[in-house]
PDB file of C-alpha atoms and ligand atoms in Angstrom:
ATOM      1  CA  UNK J   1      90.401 -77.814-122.533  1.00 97.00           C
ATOM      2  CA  UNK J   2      87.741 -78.158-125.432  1.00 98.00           C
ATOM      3  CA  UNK J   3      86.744 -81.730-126.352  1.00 98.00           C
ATOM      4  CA  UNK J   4      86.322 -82.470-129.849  1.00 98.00           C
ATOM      5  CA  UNK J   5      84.301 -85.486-130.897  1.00 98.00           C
ATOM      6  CA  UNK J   6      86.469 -87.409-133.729  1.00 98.00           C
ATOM      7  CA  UNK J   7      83.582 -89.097-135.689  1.00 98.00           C
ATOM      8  CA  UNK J   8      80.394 -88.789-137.962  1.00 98.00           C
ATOM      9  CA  UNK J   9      78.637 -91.142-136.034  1.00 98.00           C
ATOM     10  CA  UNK J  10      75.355 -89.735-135.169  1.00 98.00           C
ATOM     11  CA  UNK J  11      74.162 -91.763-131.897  1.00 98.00           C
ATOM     12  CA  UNK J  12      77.653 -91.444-130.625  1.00 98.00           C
ATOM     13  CA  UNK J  13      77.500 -87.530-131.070  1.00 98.00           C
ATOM     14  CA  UNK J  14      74.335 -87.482-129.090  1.00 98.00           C
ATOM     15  CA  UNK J  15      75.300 -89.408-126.368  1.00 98.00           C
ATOM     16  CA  UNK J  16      78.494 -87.513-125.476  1.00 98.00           C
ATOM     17  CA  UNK J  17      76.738 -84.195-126.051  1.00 98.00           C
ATOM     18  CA  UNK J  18      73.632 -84.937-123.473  1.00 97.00           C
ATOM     19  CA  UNK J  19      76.747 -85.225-121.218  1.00 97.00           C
ATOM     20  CA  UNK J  20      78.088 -82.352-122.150  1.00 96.00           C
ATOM     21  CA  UNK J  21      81.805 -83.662-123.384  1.00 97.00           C
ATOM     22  CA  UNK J  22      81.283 -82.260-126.755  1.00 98.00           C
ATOM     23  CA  UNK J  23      82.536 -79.051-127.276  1.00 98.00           C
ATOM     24  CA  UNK J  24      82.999 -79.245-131.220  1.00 98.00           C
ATOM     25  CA  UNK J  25      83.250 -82.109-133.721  1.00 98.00           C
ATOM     26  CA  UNK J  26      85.688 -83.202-136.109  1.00 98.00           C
ATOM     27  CA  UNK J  27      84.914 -85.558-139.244  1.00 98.00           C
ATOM     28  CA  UNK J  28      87.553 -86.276-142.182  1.00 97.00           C
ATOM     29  CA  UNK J  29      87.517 -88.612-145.019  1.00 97.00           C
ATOM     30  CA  UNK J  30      88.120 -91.518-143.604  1.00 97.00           C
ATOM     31  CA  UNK J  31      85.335 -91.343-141.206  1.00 98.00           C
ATOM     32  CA  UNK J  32      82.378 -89.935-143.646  1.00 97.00           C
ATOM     33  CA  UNK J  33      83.409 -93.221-145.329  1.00 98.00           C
ATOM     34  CA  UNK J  34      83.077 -95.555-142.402  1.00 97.00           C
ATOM     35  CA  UNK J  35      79.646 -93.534-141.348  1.00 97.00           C
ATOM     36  CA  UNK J  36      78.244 -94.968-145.229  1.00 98.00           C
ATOM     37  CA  UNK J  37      76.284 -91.045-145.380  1.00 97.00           C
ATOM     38  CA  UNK J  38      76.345 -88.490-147.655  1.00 97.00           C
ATOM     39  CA  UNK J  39      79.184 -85.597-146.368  1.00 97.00           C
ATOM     40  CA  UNK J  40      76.411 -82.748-146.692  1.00 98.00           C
ATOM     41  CA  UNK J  41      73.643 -84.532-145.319  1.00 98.00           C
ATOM     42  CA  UNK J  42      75.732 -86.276-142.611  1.00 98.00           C
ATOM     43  CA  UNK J  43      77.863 -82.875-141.663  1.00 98.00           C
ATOM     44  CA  UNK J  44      74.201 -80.763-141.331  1.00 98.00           C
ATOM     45  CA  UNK J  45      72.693 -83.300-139.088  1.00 98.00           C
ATOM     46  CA  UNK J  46      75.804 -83.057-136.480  1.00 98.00           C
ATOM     47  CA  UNK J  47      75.521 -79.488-137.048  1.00 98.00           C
ATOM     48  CA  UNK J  48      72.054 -79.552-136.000  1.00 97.00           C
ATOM     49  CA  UNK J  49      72.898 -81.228-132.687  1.00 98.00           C
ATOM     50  CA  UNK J  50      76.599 -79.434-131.695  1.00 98.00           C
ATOM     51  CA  UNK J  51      76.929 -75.958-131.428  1.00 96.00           C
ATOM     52  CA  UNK J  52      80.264 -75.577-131.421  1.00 98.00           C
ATOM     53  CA  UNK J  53      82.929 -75.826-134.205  1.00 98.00           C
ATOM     54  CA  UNK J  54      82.097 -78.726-136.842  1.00 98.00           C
ATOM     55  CA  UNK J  55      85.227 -79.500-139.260  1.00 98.00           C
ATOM     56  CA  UNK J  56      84.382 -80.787-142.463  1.00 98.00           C
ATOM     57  CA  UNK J  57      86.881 -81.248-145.042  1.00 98.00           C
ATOM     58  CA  UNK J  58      87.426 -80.350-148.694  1.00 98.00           C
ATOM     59  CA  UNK J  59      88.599 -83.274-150.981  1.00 98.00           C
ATOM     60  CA  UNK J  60      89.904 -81.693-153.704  1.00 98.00           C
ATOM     61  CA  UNK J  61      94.137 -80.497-153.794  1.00 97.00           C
ATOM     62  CA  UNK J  62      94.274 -77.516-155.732  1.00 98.00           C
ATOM     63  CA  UNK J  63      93.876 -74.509-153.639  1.00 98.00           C
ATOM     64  CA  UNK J  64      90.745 -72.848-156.361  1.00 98.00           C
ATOM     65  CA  UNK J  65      88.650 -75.824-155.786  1.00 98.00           C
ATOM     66  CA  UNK J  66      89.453 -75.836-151.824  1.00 98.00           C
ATOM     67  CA  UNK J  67      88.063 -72.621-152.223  1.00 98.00           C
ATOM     68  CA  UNK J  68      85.261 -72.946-153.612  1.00 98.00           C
ATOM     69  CA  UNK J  69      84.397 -76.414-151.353  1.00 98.00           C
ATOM     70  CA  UNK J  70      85.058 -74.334-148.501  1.00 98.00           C
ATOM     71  CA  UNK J  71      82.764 -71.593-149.494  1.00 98.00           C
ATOM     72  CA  UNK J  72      79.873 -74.646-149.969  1.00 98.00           C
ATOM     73  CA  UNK J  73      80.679 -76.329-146.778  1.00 98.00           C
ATOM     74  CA  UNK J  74      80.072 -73.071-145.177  1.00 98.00           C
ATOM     75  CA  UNK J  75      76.480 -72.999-146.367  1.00 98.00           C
ATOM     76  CA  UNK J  76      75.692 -76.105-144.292  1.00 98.00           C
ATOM     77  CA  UNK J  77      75.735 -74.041-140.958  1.00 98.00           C
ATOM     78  CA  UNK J  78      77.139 -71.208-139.131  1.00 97.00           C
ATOM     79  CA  UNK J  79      79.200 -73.905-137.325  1.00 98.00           C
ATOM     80  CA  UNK J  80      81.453 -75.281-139.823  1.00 98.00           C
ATOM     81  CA  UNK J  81      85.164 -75.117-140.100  1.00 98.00           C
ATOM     82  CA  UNK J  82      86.935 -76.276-142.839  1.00 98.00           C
ATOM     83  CA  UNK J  83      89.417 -78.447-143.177  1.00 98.00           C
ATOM     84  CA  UNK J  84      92.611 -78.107-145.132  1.00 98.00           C
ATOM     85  CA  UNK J  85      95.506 -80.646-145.624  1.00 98.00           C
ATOM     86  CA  UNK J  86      98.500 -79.047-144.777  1.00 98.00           C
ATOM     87  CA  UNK J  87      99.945 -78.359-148.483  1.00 98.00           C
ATOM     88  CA  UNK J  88     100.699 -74.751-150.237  1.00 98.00           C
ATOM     89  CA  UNK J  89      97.681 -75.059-151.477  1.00 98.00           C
ATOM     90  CA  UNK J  90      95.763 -75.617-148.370  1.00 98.00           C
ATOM     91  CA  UNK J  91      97.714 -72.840-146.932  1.00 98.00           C
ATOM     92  CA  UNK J  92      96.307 -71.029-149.488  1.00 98.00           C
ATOM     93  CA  UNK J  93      93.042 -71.647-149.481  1.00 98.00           C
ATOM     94  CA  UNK J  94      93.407 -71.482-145.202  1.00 98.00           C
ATOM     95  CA  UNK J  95      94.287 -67.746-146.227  1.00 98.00           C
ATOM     96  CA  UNK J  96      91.353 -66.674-148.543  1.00 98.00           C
ATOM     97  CA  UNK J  97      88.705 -68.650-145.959  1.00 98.00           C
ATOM     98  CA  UNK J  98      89.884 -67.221-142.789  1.00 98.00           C
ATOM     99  CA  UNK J  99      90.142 -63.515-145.002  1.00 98.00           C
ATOM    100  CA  UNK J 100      86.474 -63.947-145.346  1.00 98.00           C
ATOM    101  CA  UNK J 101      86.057 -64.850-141.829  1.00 98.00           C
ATOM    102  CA  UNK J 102      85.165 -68.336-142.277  1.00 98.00           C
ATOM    103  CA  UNK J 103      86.898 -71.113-138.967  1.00 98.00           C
ATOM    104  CA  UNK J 104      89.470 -73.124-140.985  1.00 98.00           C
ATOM    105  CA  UNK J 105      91.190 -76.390-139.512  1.00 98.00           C
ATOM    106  CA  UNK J 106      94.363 -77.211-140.784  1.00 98.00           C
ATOM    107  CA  UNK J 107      94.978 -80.752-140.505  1.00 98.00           C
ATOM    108  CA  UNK J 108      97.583 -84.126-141.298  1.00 98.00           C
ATOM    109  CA  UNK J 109     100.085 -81.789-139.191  1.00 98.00           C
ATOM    110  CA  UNK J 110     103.657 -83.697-138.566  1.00 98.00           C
ATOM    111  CA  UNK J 111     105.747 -80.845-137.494  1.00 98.00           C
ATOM    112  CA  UNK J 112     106.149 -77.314-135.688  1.00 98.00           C
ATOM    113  CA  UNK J 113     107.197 -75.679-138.480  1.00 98.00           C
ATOM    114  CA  UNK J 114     104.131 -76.806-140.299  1.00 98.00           C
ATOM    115  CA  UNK J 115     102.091 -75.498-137.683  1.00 98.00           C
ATOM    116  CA  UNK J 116     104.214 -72.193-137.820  1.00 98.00           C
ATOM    117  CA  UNK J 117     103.041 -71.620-141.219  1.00 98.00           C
ATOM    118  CA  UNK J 118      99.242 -72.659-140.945  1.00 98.00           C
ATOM    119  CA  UNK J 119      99.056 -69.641-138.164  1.00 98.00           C
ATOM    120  CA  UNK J 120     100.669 -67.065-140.507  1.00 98.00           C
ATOM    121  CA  UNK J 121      98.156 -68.529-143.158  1.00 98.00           C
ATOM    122  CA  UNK J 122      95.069 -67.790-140.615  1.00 98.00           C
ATOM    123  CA  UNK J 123      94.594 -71.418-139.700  1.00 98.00           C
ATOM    124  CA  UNK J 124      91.710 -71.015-136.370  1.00 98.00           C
ATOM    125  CA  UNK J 125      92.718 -74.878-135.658  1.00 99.00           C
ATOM    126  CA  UNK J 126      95.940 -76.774-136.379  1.00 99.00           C
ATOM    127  CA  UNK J 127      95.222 -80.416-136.073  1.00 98.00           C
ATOM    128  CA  UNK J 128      99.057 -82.276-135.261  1.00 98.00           C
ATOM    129  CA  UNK J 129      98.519 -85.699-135.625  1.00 98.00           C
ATOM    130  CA  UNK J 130      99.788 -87.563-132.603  1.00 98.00           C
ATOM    131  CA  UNK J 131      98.896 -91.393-133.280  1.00 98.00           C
ATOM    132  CA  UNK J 132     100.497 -91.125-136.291  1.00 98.00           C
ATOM    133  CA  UNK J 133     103.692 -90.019-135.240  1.00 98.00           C
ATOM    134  CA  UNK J 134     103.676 -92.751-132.797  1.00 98.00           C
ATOM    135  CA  UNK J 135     103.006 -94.993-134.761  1.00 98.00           C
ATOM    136  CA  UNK J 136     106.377 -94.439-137.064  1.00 98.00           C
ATOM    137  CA  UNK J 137     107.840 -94.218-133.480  1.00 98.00           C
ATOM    138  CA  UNK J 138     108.130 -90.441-133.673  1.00 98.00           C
ATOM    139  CA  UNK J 139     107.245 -88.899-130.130  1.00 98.00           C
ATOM    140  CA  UNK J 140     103.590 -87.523-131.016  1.00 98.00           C
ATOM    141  CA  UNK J 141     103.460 -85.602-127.458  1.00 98.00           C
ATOM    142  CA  UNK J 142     106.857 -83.466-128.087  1.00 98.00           C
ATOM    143  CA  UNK J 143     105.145 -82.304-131.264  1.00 98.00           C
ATOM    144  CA  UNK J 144     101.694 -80.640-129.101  1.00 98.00           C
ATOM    145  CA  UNK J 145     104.934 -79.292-126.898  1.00 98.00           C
ATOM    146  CA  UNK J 146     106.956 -77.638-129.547  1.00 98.00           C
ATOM    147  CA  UNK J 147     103.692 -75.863-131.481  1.00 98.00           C
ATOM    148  CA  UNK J 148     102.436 -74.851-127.704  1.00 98.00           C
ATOM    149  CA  UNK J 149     105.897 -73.215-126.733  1.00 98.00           C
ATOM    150  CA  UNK J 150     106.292 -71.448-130.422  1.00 98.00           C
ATOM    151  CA  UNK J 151     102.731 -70.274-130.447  1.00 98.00           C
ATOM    152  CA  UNK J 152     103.361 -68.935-126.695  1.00 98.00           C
ATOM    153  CA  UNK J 153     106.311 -67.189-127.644  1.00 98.00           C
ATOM    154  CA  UNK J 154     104.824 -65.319-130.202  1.00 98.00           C
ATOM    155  CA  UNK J 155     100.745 -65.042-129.393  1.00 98.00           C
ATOM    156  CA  UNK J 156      99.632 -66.690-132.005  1.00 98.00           C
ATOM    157  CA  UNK J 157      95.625 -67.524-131.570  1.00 98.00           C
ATOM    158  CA  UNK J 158      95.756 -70.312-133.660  1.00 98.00           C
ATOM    159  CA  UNK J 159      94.216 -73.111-131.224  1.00 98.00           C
ATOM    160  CA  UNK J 160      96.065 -76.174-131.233  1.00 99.00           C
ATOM    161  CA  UNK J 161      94.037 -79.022-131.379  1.00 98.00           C
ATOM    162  CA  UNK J 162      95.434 -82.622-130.850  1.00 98.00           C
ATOM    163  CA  UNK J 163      94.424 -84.727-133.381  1.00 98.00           C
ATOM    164  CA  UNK J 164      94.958 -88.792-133.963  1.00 98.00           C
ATOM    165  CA  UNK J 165      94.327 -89.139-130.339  1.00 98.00           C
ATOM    166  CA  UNK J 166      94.379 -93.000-129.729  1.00 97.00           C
ATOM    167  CA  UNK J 167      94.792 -93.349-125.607  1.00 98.00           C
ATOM    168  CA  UNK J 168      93.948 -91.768-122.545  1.00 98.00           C
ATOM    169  CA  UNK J 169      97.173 -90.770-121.973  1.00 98.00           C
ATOM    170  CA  UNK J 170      97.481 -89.233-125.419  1.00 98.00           C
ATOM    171  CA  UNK J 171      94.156 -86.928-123.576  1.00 98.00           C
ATOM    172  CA  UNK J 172      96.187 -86.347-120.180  1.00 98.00           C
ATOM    173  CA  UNK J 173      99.484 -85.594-121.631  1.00 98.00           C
ATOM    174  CA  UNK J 174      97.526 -83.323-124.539  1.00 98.00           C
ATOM    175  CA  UNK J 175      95.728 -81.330-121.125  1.00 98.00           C
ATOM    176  CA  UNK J 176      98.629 -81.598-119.141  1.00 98.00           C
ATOM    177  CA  UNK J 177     100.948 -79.881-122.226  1.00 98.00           C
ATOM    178  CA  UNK J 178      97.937 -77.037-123.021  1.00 98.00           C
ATOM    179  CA  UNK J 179      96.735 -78.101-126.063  1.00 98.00           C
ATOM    180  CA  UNK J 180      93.414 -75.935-126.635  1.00 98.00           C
ATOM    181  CA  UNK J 181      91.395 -78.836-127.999  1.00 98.00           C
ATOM    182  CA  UNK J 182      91.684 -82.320-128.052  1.00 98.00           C
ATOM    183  CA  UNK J 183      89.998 -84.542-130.724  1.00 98.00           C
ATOM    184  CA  UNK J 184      89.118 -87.978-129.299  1.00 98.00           C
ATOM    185  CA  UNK J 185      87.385 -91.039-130.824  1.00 98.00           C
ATOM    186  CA  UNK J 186      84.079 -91.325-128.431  1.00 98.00           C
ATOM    187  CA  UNK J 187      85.502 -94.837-127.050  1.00 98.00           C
ATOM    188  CA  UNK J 188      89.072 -92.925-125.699  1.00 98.00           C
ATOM    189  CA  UNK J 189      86.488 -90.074-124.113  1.00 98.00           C
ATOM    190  CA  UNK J 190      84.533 -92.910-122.308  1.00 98.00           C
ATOM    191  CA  UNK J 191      87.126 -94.932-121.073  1.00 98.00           C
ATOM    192  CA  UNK J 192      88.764 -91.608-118.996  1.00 98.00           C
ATOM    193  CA  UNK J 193      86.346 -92.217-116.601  1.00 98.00           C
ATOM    194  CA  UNK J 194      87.856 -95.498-115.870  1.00 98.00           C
ATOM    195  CA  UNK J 195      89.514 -96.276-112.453  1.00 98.00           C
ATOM    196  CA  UNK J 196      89.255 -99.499-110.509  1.00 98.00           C
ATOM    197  CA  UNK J 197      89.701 -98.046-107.239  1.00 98.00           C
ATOM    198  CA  UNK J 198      86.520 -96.091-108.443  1.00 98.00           C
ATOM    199  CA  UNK J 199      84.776 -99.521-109.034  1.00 98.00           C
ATOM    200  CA  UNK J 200      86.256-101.125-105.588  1.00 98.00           C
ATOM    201  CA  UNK J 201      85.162 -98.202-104.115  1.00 98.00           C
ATOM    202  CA  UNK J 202      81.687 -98.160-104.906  1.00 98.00           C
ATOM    203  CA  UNK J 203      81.008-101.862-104.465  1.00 98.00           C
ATOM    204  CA  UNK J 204      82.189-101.105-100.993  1.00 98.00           C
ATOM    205  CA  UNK J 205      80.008 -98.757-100.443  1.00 98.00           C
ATOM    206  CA  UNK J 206      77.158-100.504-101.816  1.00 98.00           C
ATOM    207  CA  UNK J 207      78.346-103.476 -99.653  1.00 98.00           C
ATOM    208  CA  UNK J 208      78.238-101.584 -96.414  1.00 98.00           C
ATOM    209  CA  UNK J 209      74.866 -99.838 -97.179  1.00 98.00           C
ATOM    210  CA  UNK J 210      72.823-102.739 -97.937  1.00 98.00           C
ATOM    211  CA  UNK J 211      74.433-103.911 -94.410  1.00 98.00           C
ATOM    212  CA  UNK J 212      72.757-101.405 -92.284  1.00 98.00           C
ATOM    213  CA  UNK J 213      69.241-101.963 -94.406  1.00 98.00           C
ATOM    214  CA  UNK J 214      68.579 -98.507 -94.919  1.00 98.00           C
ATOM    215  CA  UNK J 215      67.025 -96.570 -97.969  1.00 96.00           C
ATOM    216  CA  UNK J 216      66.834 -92.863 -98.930  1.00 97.00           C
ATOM    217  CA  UNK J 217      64.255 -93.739-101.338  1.00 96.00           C
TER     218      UNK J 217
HETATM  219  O1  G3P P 301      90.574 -86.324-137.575  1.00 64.88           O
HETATM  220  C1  G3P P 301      91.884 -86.697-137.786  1.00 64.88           C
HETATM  221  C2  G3P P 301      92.497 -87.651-136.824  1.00 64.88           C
HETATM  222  O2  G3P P 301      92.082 -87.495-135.536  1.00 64.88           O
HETATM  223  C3  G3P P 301      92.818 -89.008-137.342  1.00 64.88           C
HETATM  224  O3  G3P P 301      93.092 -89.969-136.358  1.00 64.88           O
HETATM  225  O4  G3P P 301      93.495 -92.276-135.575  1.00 64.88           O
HETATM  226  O5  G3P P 301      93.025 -91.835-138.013  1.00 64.88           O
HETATM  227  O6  G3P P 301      95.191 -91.173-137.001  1.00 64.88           O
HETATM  228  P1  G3P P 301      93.744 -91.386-136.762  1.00 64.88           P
END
Protein backbone atom coordinates (compact mmCIF):
# COMPACT_ATOMS: atom_id res chain seq x y z
CA UNK A 1 0.00 0.00 0.00
CA UNK A 2 1.21 3.63 -0.99
CA UNK A 3 1.14 6.22 1.81
CA UNK A 4 0.03 9.54 0.95
CA UNK A 5 0.93 12.45 3.18
CA UNK A 6 -2.46 14.59 3.73
CA UNK A 7 -0.91 18.09 4.35
CA UNK A 8 1.13 21.17 3.03
CA UNK A 9 3.08 21.29 5.95
CA UNK A 10 6.62 21.43 5.00
CA UNK A 11 8.64 20.09 8.22
CA UNK A 12 6.04 17.44 8.55
CA UNK A 13 6.67 16.31 4.82
CA UNK A 14 10.31 16.03 5.58
CA UNK A 15 10.18 14.18 8.51
CA UNK A 16 7.96 11.34 7.25
CA UNK A 17 9.89 11.23 3.98
CA UNK A 18 13.58 10.76 5.71
CA UNK A 19 11.60 7.72 7.00
CA UNK A 20 10.51 6.76 4.03
CA UNK A 21 6.44 6.69 4.74
CA UNK A 22 5.83 9.09 2.01
CA UNK A 23 5.04 7.70 -1.08
CA UNK A 24 3.04 10.78 -2.61
CA UNK A 25 1.35 13.85 -1.11
CA UNK A 26 -1.98 15.18 -1.11
CA UNK A 27 -2.91 18.99 -0.36
CA UNK A 28 -6.57 20.54 -0.94
CA UNK A 29 -8.04 23.79 -0.06
CA UNK A 30 -8.53 23.54 3.18
CA UNK A 31 -5.04 22.71 4.01
CA UNK A 32 -3.08 25.39 1.63
CA UNK A 33 -5.23 27.63 3.88
CA UNK A 34 -4.18 26.33 7.25
CA UNK A 35 -0.32 26.13 5.82
CA UNK A 36 -0.82 30.45 5.41
CA UNK A 37 1.56 29.85 1.77
CA UNK A 38 1.05 30.65 -1.52
CA UNK A 39 -0.52 27.24 -3.51
CA UNK A 40 2.34 27.55 -6.27
CA UNK A 41 5.08 28.33 -4.12
CA UNK A 42 3.95 25.93 -1.34
CA UNK A 43 2.98 22.90 -3.95
CA UNK A 44 6.78 23.35 -5.78
CA UNK A 45 8.59 23.18 -2.55
CA UNK A 46 6.84 19.64 -1.58
CA UNK A 47 7.48 18.80 -5.05
CA UNK A 48 11.01 19.46 -4.60
CA UNK A 49 11.26 17.07 -1.64
CA UNK A 50 8.61 13.97 -2.76
CA UNK A 51 9.01 12.23 -5.77
CA UNK A 52 6.06 10.65 -6.05
CA UNK A 53 2.52 11.87 -6.98
CA UNK A 54 1.75 15.52 -5.53
CA UNK A 55 -2.16 16.46 -5.82
CA UNK A 56 -2.87 19.93 -6.06
CA UNK A 57 -6.22 21.14 -6.72
CA UNK A 58 -7.99 23.51 -9.10
CA UNK A 59 -10.45 26.04 -7.43
CA UNK A 60 -12.43 27.06 -10.01
CA UNK A 61 -16.09 24.85 -11.05
CA UNK A 62 -16.46 25.17 -14.58
CA UNK A 63 -14.77 22.45 -16.39
CA UNK A 64 -12.72 25.33 -19.12
CA UNK A 65 -11.11 26.94 -16.23
CA UNK A 66 -10.29 23.39 -14.49
CA UNK A 67 -8.64 23.03 -17.58
CA UNK A 68 -6.71 25.48 -17.94
CA UNK A 69 -5.63 25.40 -13.85
CA UNK A 70 -4.75 21.97 -14.48
CA UNK A 71 -2.60 22.66 -17.42
CA UNK A 72 -0.70 25.50 -14.93
CA UNK A 73 -0.46 23.24 -12.02
CA UNK A 74 1.27 20.90 -14.27
CA UNK A 75 4.06 23.37 -14.92
CA UNK A 76 5.06 23.26 -11.23
CA UNK A 77 6.68 19.71 -11.65
CA UNK A 78 6.61 16.50 -13.38
CA UNK A 79 5.00 15.23 -10.13
CA UNK A 80 1.74 16.84 -9.93
CA UNK A 81 -1.69 15.42 -10.13
CA UNK A 82 -4.56 17.35 -10.24
CA UNK A 83 -7.31 17.43 -8.39
CA UNK A 84 -10.91 17.52 -9.48
CA UNK A 85 -14.15 17.69 -7.36
CA UNK A 86 -16.25 15.09 -8.38
CA UNK A 87 -18.89 17.21 -10.57
CA UNK A 88 -19.65 16.87 -14.57
CA UNK A 89 -17.46 19.29 -14.89
CA UNK A 90 -14.60 17.81 -13.07
CA UNK A 91 -15.33 14.70 -14.92
CA UNK A 92 -14.75 16.65 -17.68
CA UNK A 93 -11.90 18.29 -17.18
CA UNK A 94 -10.53 14.59 -15.47
CA UNK A 95 -11.09 13.56 -19.26
CA UNK A 96 -9.16 16.26 -21.29
CA UNK A 97 -6.09 16.08 -18.44
CA UNK A 98 -5.67 12.44 -18.33
CA UNK A 99 -6.14 12.65 -22.62
CA UNK A 100 -3.03 14.66 -22.45
CA UNK A 101 -1.43 12.35 -20.12
CA UNK A 102 -1.39 14.48 -17.19
CA UNK A 103 -2.13 12.16 -13.22
CA UNK A 104 -5.59 13.50 -12.24
CA UNK A 105 -7.13 12.88 -8.62
CA UNK A 106 -10.63 12.88 -8.38
CA UNK A 107 -11.68 13.80 -5.05
CA UNK A 108 -14.92 14.68 -2.31
CA UNK A 109 -15.96 10.97 -3.46
CA UNK A 110 -19.27 9.70 -1.40
CA UNK A 111 -20.25 6.80 -3.47
CA UNK A 112 -19.31 3.75 -5.86
CA UNK A 113 -21.07 4.92 -8.53
CA UNK A 114 -19.21 8.16 -8.35
CA UNK A 115 -16.11 6.38 -8.44
CA UNK A 116 -17.52 4.27 -11.43
CA UNK A 117 -17.70 7.30 -13.44
CA UNK A 118 -14.33 9.11 -12.46
CA UNK A 119 -12.56 5.73 -13.98
CA UNK A 120 -14.50 5.92 -17.28
CA UNK A 121 -13.52 9.73 -17.16
CA UNK A 122 -9.60 8.69 -16.78
CA UNK A 123 -9.43 9.59 -13.12
CA UNK A 124 -5.45 7.96 -12.10
CA UNK A 125 -6.74 8.49 -8.29
CA UNK A 126 -10.26 8.46 -6.83
CA UNK A 127 -10.11 9.97 -3.43
CA UNK A 128 -13.57 8.41 -1.33
CA UNK A 129 -13.81 10.30 1.58
CA UNK A 130 -14.09 8.05 4.60
CA UNK A 131 -14.20 10.51 7.74
CA UNK A 132 -16.78 12.16 6.22
CA UNK A 133 -19.07 9.51 5.74
CA UNK A 134 -18.57 8.62 9.26
CA UNK A 135 -19.11 11.39 10.41
CA UNK A 136 -22.97 11.60 8.98
CA UNK A 137 -22.85 7.98 10.36
CA UNK A 138 -22.54 6.51 6.88
CA UNK A 139 -20.09 3.40 7.01
CA UNK A 140 -16.90 5.13 5.32
CA UNK A 141 -15.06 1.53 5.12
CA UNK A 142 -18.02 -0.26 2.99
CA UNK A 143 -17.52 2.58 0.53
CA UNK A 144 -13.26 1.64 -0.09
CA UNK A 145 -15.10 -2.07 -0.29
CA UNK A 146 -17.69 -1.44 -2.89
CA UNK A 147 -15.19 0.81 -5.39
CA UNK A 148 -12.40 -2.12 -4.69
CA UNK A 149 -14.87 -5.04 -5.68
CA UNK A 150 -16.38 -2.92 -8.86
CA UNK A 151 -12.97 -1.85 -10.00
CA UNK A 152 -11.84 -5.69 -9.57
CA UNK A 153 -14.58 -6.88 -11.50
CA UNK A 154 -13.92 -4.91 -14.32
CA UNK A 155 -9.87 -3.94 -14.29
CA UNK A 156 -10.17 -0.69 -13.96
CA UNK A 157 -6.51 1.00 -13.09
CA UNK A 158 -7.93 3.75 -11.48
CA UNK A 159 -6.05 3.55 -7.93
CA UNK A 160 -8.25 3.99 -5.14
CA UNK A 161 -6.96 6.11 -2.68
CA UNK A 162 -8.63 6.52 0.82
CA UNK A 163 -9.06 9.84 1.60
CA UNK A 164 -10.47 11.71 5.03
CA UNK A 165 -8.53 9.18 6.90
CA UNK A 166 -9.00 10.20 10.64
CA UNK A 167 -7.82 6.82 12.75
CA UNK A 168 -5.58 4.06 12.63
CA UNK A 169 -8.11 1.82 12.04
CA UNK A 170 -9.47 3.87 9.17
CA UNK A 171 -5.35 2.88 7.83
CA UNK A 172 -5.76 -0.98 8.81
CA UNK A 173 -9.18 -1.51 7.57
CA UNK A 174 -8.16 0.78 4.23
CA UNK A 175 -4.86 -2.01 3.88
CA UNK A 176 -6.75 -4.76 5.03
CA UNK A 177 -9.77 -3.93 2.19
CA UNK A 178 -6.87 -3.13 -0.77
CA UNK A 179 -7.16 0.28 -1.15
CA UNK A 180 -4.01 1.29 -3.42
CA UNK A 181 -3.21 4.42 -1.43
CA UNK A 182 -4.09 5.73 1.69
CA UNK A 183 -3.99 9.50 2.51
CA UNK A 184 -3.22 10.09 6.21
CA UNK A 185 -2.77 13.29 8.27
CA UNK A 186 1.11 12.87 9.51
CA UNK A 187 -0.24 12.55 13.30
CA UNK A 188 -2.61 9.16 12.22
CA UNK A 189 0.83 7.84 10.29
CA UNK A 190 2.83 8.34 13.60
CA UNK A 191 0.62 7.04 16.00
CA UNK A 192 0.52 3.33 13.93
CA UNK A 193 3.54 2.66 15.47
CA UNK A 194 1.91 2.73 18.78
CA UNK A 195 1.61 -0.44 20.99
CA UNK A 196 2.06 -0.62 24.73
CA UNK A 197 3.19 -4.05 24.84
CA UNK A 198 5.92 -2.49 22.50
CA UNK A 199 6.68 0.10 25.31
CA UNK A 200 6.42 -2.69 28.27
CA UNK A 201 8.49 -4.58 26.26
CA UNK A 202 11.33 -2.47 25.81
CA UNK A 203 11.48 -1.07 29.33
CA UNK A 204 11.91 -4.69 30.17
CA UNK A 205 14.49 -5.14 28.25
CA UNK A 206 16.23 -2.11 29.18
CA UNK A 207 15.50 -3.19 32.82
CA UNK A 208 17.19 -6.53 32.51
CA UNK A 209 20.24 -5.17 30.55
CA UNK A 210 21.29 -2.52 32.80
CA UNK A 211 21.02 -5.60 35.41
CA UNK A 212 23.80 -7.61 34.04
CA UNK A 213 26.05 -4.17 33.56
CA UNK A 214 27.03 -4.85 30.21
CA UNK A 215 27.57 -2.48 27.12
CA UNK A 216 28.00 -3.10 23.36
CA UNK A 217 29.24 0.31 23.05
O1 LIG B 1 -7.50 15.53 1.16
C1 LIG B 1 -8.83 15.29 1.43
C2 LIG B 1 -9.17 14.63 2.71
O2 LIG B 1 -8.26 13.70 3.12
C3 LIG B 1 -9.89 15.45 3.72
O3 LIG B 1 -9.92 14.92 5.01
O4 LIG B 1 -10.37 15.03 7.44
O5 LIG B 1 -10.82 17.03 5.98
O6 LIG B 1 -12.27 15.02 5.86
P1 LIG B 1 -10.91 15.53 6.13
Amino acid sequence: MKFFVDTAEIDQIKELNDLGMVDGVTTNPSLIKKSGRDIIEVTKEICSIVDGPVSAEVTSTEADTMIAEGRKLVTIAKNIAVKVPLTWDGLRACKTLSSEGHMVNVTLCFSANQALLAAKAGATFISPFIGRLDDINLDGMQLIEDIREIYDNYDFETQILAASIRTVNHALESARIGADVMTAPPAVIKSMINHPLTDKGLAAFLEDIKFTKQKIL
